PDB file of C-alpha atoms in Angstrom:
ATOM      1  CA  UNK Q   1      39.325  47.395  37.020  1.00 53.00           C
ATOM      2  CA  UNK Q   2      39.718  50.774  39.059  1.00 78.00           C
ATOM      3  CA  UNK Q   3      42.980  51.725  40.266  1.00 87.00           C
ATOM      4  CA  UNK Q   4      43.307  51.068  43.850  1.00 92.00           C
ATOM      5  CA  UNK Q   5      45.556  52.588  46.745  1.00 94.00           C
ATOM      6  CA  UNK Q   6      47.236  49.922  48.680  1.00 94.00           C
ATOM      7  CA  UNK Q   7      48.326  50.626  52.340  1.00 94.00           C
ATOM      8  CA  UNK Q   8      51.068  48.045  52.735  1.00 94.00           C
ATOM      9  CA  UNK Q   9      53.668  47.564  56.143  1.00 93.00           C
ATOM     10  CA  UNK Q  10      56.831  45.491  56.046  1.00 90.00           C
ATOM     11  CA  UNK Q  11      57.554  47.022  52.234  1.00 92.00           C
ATOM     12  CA  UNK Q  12      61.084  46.480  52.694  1.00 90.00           C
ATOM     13  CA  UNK Q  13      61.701  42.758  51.780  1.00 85.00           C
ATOM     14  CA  UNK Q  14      59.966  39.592  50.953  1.00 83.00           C
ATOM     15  CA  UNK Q  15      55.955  39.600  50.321  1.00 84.00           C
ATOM     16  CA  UNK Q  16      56.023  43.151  51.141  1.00 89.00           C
ATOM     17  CA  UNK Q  17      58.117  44.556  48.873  1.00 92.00           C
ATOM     18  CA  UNK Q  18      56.901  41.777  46.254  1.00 92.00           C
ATOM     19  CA  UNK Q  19      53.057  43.209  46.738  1.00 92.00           C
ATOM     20  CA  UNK Q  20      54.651  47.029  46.493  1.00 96.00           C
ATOM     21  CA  UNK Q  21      56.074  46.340  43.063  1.00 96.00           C
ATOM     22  CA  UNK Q  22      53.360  43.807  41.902  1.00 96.00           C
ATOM     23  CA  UNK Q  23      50.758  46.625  42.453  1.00 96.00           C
ATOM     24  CA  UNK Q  24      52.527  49.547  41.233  1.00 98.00           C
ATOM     25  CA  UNK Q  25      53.526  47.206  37.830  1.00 97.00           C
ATOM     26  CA  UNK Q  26      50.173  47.200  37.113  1.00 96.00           C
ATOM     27  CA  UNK Q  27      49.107  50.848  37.689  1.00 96.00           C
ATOM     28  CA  UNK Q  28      48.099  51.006  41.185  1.00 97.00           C
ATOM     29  CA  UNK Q  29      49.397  53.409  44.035  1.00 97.00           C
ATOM     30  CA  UNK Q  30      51.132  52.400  46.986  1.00 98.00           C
ATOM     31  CA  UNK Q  31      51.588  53.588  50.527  1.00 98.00           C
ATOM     32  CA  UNK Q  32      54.697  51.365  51.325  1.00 97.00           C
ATOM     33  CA  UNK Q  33      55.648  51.820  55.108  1.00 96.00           C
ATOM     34  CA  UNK Q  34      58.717  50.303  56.253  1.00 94.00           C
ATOM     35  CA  UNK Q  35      61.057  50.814  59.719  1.00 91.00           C
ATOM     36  CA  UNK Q  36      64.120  52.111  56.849  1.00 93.00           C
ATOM     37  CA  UNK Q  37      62.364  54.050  53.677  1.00 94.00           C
ATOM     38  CA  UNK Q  38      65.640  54.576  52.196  1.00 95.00           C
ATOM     39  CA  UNK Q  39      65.830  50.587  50.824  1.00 94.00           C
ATOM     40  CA  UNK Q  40      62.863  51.946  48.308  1.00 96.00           C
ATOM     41  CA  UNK Q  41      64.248  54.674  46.526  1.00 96.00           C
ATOM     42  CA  UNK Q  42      65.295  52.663  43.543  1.00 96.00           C
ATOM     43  CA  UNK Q  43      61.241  52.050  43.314  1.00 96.00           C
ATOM     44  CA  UNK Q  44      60.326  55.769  44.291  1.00 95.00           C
ATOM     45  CA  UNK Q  45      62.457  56.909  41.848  1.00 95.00           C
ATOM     46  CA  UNK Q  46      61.136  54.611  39.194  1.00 96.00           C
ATOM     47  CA  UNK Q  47      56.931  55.390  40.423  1.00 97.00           C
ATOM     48  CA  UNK Q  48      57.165  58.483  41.999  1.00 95.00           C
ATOM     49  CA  UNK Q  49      53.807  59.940  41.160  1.00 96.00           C
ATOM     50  CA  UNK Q  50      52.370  56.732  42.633  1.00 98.00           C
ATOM     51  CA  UNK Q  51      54.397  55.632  45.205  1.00 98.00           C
ATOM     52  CA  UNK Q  52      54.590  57.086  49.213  1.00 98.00           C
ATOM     53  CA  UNK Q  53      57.236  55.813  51.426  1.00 98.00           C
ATOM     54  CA  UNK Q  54      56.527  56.050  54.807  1.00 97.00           C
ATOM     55  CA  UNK Q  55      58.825  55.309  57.892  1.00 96.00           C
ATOM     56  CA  UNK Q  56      56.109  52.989  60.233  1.00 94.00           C
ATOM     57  CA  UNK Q  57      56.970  51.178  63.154  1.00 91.00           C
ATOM     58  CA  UNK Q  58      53.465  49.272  63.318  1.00 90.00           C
ATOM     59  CA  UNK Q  59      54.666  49.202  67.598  1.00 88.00           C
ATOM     60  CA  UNK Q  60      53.825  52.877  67.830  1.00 91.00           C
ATOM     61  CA  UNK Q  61      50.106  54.137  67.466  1.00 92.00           C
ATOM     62  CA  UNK Q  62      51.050  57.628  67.002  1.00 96.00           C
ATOM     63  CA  UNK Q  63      53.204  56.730  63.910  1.00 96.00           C
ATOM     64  CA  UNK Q  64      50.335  54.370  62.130  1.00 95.00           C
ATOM     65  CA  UNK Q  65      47.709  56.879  62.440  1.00 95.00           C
ATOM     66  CA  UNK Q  66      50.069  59.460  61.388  1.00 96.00           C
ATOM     67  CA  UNK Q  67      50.767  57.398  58.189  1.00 97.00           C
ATOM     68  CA  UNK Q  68      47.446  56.862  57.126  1.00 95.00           C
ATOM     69  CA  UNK Q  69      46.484  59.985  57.626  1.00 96.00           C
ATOM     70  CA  UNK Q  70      49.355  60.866  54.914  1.00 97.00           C
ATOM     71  CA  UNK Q  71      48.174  58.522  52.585  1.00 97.00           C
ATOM     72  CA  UNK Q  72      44.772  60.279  53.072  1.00 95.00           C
ATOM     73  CA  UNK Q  73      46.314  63.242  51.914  1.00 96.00           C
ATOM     74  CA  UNK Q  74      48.221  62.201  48.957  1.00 97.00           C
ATOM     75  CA  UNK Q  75      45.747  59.692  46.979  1.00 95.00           C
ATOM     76  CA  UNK Q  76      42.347  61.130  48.886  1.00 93.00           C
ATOM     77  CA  UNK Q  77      41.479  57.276  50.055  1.00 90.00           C
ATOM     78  CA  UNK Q  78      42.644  53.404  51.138  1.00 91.00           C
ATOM     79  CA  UNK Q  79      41.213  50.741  49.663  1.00 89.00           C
ATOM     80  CA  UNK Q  80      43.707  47.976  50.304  1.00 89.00           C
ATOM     81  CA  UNK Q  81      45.631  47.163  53.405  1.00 89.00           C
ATOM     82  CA  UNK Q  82      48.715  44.380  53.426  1.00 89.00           C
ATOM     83  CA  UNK Q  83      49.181  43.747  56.838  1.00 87.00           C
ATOM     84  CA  UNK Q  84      52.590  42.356  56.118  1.00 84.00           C
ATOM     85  CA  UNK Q  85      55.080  43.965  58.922  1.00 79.00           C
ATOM     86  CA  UNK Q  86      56.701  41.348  61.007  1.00 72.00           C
ATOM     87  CA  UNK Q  87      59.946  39.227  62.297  1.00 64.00           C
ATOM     88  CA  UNK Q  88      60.376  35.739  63.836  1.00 63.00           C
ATOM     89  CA  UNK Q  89      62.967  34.476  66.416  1.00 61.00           C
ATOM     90  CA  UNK Q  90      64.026  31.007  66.203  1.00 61.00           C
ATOM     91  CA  UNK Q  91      63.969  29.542  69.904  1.00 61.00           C
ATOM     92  CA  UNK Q  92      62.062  26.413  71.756  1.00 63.00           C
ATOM     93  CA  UNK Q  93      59.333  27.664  73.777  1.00 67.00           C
ATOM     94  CA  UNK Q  94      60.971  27.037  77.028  1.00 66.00           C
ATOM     95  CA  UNK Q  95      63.843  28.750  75.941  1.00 69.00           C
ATOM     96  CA  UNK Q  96      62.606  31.901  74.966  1.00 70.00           C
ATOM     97  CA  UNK Q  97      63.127  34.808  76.866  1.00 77.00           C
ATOM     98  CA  UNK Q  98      59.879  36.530  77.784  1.00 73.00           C
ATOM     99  CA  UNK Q  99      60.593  39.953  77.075  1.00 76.00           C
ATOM    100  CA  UNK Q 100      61.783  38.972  73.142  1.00 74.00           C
ATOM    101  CA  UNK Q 101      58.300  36.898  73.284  1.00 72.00           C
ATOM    102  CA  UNK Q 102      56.399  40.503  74.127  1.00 81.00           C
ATOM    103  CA  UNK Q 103      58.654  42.060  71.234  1.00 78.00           C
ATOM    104  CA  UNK Q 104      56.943  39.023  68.739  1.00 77.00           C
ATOM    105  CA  UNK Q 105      53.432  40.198  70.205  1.00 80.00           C
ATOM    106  CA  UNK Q 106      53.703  43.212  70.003  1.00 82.00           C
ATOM    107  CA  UNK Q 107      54.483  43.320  66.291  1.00 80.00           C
ATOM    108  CA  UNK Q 108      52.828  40.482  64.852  1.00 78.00           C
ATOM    109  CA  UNK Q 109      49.988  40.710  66.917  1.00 81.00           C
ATOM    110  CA  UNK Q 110      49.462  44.593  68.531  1.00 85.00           C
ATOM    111  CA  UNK Q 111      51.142  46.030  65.520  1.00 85.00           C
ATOM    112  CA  UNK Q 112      48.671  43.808  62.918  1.00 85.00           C
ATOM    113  CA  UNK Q 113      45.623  45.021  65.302  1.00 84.00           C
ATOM    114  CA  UNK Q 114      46.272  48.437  65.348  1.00 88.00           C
ATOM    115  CA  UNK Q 115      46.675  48.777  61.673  1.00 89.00           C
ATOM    116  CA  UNK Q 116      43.944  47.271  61.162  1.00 86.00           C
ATOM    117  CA  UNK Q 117      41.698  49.364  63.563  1.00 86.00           C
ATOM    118  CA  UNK Q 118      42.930  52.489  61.853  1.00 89.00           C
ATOM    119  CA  UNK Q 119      42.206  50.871  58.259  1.00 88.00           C
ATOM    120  CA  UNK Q 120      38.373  50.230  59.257  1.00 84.00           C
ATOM    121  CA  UNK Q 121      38.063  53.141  60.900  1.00 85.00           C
ATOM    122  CA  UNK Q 122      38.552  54.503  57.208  1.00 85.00           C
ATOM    123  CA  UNK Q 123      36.782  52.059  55.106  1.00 82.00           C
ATOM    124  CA  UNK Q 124      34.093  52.744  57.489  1.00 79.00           C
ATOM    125  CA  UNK Q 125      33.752  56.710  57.157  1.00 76.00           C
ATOM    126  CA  UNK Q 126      34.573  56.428  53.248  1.00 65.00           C
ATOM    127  CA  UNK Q 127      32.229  52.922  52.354  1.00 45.00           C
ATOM    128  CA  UNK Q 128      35.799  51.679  50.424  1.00 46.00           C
ATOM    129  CA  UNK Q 129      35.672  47.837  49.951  1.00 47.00           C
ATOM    130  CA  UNK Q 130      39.657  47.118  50.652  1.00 42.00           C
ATOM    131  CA  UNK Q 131      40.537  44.149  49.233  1.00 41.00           C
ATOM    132  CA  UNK Q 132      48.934  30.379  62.084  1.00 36.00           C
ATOM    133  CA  UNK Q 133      47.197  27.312  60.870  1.00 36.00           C
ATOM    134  CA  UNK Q 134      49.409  25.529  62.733  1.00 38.00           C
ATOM    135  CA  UNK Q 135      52.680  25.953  64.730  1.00 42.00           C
ATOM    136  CA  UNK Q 136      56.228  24.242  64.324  1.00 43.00           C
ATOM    137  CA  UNK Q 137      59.395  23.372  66.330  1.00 44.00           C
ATOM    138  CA  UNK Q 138      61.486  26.138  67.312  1.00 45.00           C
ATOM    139  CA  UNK Q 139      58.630  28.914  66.390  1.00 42.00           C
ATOM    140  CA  UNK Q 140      56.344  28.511  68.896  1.00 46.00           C
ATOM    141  CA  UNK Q 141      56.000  32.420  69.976  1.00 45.00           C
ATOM    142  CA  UNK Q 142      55.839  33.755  66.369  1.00 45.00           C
ATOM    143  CA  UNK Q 143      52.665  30.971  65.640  1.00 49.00           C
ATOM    144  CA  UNK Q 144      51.048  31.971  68.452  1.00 49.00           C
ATOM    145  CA  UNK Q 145      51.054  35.878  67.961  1.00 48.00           C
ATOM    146  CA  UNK Q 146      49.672  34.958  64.134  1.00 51.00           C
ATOM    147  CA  UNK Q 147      47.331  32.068  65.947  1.00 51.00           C
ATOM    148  CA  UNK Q 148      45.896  34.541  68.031  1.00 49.00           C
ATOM    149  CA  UNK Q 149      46.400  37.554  65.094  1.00 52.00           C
ATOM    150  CA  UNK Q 150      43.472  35.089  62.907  1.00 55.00           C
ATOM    151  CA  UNK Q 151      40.285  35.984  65.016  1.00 48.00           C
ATOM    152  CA  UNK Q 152      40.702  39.927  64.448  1.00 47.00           C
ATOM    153  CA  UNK Q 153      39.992  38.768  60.980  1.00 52.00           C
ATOM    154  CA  UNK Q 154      36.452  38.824  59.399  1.00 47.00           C
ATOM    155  CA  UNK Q 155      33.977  40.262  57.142  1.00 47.00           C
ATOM    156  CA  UNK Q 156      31.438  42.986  57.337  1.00 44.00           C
ATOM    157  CA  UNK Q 157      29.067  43.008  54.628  1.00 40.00           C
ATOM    158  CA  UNK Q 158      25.624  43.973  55.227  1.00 38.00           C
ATOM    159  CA  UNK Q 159      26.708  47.537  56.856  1.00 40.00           C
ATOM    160  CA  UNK Q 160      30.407  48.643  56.077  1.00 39.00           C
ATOM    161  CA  UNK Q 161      31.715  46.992  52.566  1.00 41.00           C
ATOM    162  CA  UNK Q 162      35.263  46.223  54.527  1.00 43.00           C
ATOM    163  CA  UNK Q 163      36.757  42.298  54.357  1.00 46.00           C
ATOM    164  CA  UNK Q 164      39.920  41.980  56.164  1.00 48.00           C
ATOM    165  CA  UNK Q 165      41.434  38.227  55.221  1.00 47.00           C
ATOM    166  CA  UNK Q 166      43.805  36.195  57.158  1.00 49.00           C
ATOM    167  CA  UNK Q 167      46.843  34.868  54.440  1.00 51.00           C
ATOM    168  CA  UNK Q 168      48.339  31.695  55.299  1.00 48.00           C
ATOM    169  CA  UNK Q 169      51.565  31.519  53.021  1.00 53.00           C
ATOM    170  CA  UNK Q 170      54.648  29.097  52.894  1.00 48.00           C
ATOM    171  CA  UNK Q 171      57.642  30.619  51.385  1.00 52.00           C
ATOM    172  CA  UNK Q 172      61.371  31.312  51.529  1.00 54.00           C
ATOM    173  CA  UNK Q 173      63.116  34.754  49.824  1.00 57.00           C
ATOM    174  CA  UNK Q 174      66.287  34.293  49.094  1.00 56.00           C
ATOM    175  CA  UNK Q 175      67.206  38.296  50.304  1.00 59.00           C
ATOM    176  CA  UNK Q 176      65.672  37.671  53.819  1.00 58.00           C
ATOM    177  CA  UNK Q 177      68.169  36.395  56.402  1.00 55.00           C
ATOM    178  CA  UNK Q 178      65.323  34.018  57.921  1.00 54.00           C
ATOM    179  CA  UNK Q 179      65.995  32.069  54.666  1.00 57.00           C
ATOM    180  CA  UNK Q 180      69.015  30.335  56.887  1.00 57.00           C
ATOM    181  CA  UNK Q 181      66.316  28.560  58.210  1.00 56.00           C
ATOM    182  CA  UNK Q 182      66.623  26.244  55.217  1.00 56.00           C
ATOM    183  CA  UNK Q 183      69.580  24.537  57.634  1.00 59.00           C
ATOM    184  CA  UNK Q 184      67.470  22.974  59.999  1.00 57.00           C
ATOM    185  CA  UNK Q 185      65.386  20.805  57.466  1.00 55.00           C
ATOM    186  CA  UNK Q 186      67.151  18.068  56.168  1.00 54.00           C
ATOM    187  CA  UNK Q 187      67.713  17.958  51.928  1.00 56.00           C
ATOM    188  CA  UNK Q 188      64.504  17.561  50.328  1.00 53.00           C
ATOM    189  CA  UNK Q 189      62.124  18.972  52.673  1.00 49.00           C
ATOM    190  CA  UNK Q 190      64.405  22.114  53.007  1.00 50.00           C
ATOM    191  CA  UNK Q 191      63.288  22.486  49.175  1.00 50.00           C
ATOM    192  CA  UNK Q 192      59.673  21.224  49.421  1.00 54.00           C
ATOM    193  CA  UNK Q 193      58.882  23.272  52.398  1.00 55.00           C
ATOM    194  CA  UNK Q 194      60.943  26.674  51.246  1.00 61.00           C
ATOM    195  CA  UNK Q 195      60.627  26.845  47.563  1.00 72.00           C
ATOM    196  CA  UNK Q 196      57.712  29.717  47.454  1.00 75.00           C
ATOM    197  CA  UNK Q 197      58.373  32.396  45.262  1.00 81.00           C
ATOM    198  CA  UNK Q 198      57.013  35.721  47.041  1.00 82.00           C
ATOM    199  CA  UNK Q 199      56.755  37.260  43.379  1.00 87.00           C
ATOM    200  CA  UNK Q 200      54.086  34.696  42.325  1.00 88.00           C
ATOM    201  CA  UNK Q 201      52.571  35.163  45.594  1.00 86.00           C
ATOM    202  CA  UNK Q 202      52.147  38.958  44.919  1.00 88.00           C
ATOM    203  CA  UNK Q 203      50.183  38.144  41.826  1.00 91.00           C
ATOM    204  CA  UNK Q 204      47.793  36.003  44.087  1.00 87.00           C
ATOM    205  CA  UNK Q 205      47.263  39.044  46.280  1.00 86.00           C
ATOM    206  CA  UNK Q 206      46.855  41.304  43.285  1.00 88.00           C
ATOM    207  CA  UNK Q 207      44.270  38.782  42.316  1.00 89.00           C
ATOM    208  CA  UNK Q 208      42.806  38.305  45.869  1.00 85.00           C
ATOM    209  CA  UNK Q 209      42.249  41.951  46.339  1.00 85.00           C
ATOM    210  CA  UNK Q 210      40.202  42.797  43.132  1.00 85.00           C
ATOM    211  CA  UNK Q 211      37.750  39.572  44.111  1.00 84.00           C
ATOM    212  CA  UNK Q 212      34.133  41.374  45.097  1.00 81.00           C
ATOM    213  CA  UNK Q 213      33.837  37.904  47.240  1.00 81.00           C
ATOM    214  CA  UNK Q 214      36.987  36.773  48.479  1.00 79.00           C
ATOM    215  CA  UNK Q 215      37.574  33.714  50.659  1.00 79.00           C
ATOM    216  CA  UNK Q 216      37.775  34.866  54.212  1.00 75.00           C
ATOM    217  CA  UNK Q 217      41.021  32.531  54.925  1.00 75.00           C
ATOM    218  CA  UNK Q 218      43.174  31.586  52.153  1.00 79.00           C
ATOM    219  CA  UNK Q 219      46.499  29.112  52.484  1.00 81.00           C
ATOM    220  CA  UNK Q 220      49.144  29.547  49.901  1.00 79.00           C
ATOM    221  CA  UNK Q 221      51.639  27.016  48.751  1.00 81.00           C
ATOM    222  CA  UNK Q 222      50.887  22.837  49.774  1.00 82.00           C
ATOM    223  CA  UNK Q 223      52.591  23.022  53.425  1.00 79.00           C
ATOM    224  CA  UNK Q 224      49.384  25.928  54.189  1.00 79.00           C
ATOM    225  CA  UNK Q 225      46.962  23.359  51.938  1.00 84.00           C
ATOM    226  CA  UNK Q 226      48.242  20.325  54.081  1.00 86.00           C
ATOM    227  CA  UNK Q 227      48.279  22.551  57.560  1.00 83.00           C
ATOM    228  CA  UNK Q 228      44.857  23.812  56.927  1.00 85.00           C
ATOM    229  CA  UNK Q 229      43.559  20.290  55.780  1.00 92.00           C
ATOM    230  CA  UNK Q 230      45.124  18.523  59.067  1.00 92.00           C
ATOM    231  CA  UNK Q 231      43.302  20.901  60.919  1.00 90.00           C
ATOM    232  CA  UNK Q 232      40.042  20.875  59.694  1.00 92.00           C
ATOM    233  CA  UNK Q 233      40.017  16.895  59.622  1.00 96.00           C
ATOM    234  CA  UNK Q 234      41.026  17.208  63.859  1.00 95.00           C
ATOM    235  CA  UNK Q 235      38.586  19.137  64.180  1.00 93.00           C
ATOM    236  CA  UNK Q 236      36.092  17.658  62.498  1.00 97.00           C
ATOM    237  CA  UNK Q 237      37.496  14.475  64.447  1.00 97.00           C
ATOM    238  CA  UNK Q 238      37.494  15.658  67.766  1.00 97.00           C
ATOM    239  CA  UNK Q 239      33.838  17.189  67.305  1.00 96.00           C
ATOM    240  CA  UNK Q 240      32.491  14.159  66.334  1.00 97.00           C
ATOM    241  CA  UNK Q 241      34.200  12.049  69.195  1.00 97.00           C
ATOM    242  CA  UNK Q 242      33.195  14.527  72.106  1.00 97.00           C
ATOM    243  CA  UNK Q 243      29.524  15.641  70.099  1.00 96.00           C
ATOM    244  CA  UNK Q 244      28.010  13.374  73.380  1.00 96.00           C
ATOM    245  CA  UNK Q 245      29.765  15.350  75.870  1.00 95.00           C
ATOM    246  CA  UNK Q 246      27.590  18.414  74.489  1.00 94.00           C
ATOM    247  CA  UNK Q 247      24.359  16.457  75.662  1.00 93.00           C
ATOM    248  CA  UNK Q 248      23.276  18.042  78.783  1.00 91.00           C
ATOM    249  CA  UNK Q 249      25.170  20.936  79.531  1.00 91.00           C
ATOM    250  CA  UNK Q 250      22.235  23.583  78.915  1.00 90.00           C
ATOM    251  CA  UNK Q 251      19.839  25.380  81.718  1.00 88.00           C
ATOM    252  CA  UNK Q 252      16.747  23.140  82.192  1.00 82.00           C
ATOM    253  CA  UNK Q 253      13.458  25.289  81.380  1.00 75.00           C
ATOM    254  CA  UNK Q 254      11.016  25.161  83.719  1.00 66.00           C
ATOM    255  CA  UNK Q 255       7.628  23.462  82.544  1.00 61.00           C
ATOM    256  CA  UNK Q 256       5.994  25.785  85.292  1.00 58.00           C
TER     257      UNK Q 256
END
């Protein structure tokens, strides 16, 4: 396998920083972009010939062209981008105020766009392949930004050789402060539903990326599994039980 140059936002904690030291473990460089660079230095010191932190708030257009275009300049190309960068507020729908509902959107859903944009933009012009489900109580903003984040996602393969792939993953870091989460669920489903480890996830997007077909959705850990599988049998339910109402509702050719 080639060495690859991985574009990755939200490098600070969690999957992102798990996917920035994952890759650069096994010989890849990394364009890690993060709101505060200075929580990588212990890895910058440790990779420095293959590791670029970059300040990125994925909110600002001027800043995520400006950081590819950096990342241009130091490894020559992007192959893989993490579109990782984001935050969730804990609030029931009614009860969220709407301008912290426009800051969700405008992260998980603007910010993942516009990355995005700027990463195809590149695969295009340089022919580089690069590498919710469902909503819940009390997150109803932050699923819908990712719920509405899923249809930028798909795969270009007869022109451009560019995939971008939607990652549904169920997990808890102990380091993030959204881990206090764990208080709402009662005993055993705290543990069933948080016990992802975000290091074993990296090695699933190490793996993911260096796939010449990947999936175009993948769900990690069994609460994505069951989420996605509930879904698909709805569905697959409701199309079944309305198929009749999709009869007659076409224009009528004329015979004439």
């Amino acid at each position: 396998m080639s060495q690859k140059v991985w574009f990755i936002t939200g490098a600070s904690t969690g999957f992102g920083r798990a996917v920035t030291e994952h890759a650069l473990q096994q010989g890849d460089n990394v364009v890690a972009t993060l709101r505060k660079p200075d929580v990588l230095s212990d890895l910058l010191s440790k990779y420095s010939s293959r590791l670029l932190v970059l300040s990125l708030d994925v909110r600002e257009l001027e800043q995520i062209h400006a950081a590819f275009e950096n990342a241009l300049e130091r490894f020559g190309r992007v192959d893989i981008v993490f579109n990782n960068a984001g935050f969730c507020i804990i609030s029931e729908a009614e009860g969220m105020r709407e301008e912290r509902g426009r800051e969700l959107f405008e992260v998980l859903f603007w910010g993942a766009a516009n990355v995005s944009r700027e990463a195809v933009m590149i695969f295009r012009e340089r022919n580089h392949p690069p590498g919710g489900r469902s909503d819940a109580a009390g997150i109803a903003h932050y699923a819908a930004a990712y719920l509405l984040s899923n249809p930028l996602s798909f795969r270009q393969t007869h022109v451009w050789s560019t995939a971008v792939d939607p990652i549904h993953p169920a997990y808890a870091d102990p380091s993030l402060p959204s881990r206090k989460i764990r208080n709402l669920y009662p005993g055993e489903l705290a543990v069933r539903v948080h016990d992802g480890d975000p290091k074993k996830f990296a090695r699933a997007m190490y793996q993911l990326a260096y796939m010449e077909d990947p999936p175009l959705y993948i769900p990690l850990h069994r609460v994505a599994i069951e989420a996605a599988r509930t879904k698909g049998e709805e569905l697959i339910q409701t199309a079944e039980e309305y198929a009749s109402w999709s009869d007659d509702v076409y224009y009528r050719v004329s015979q004439n």
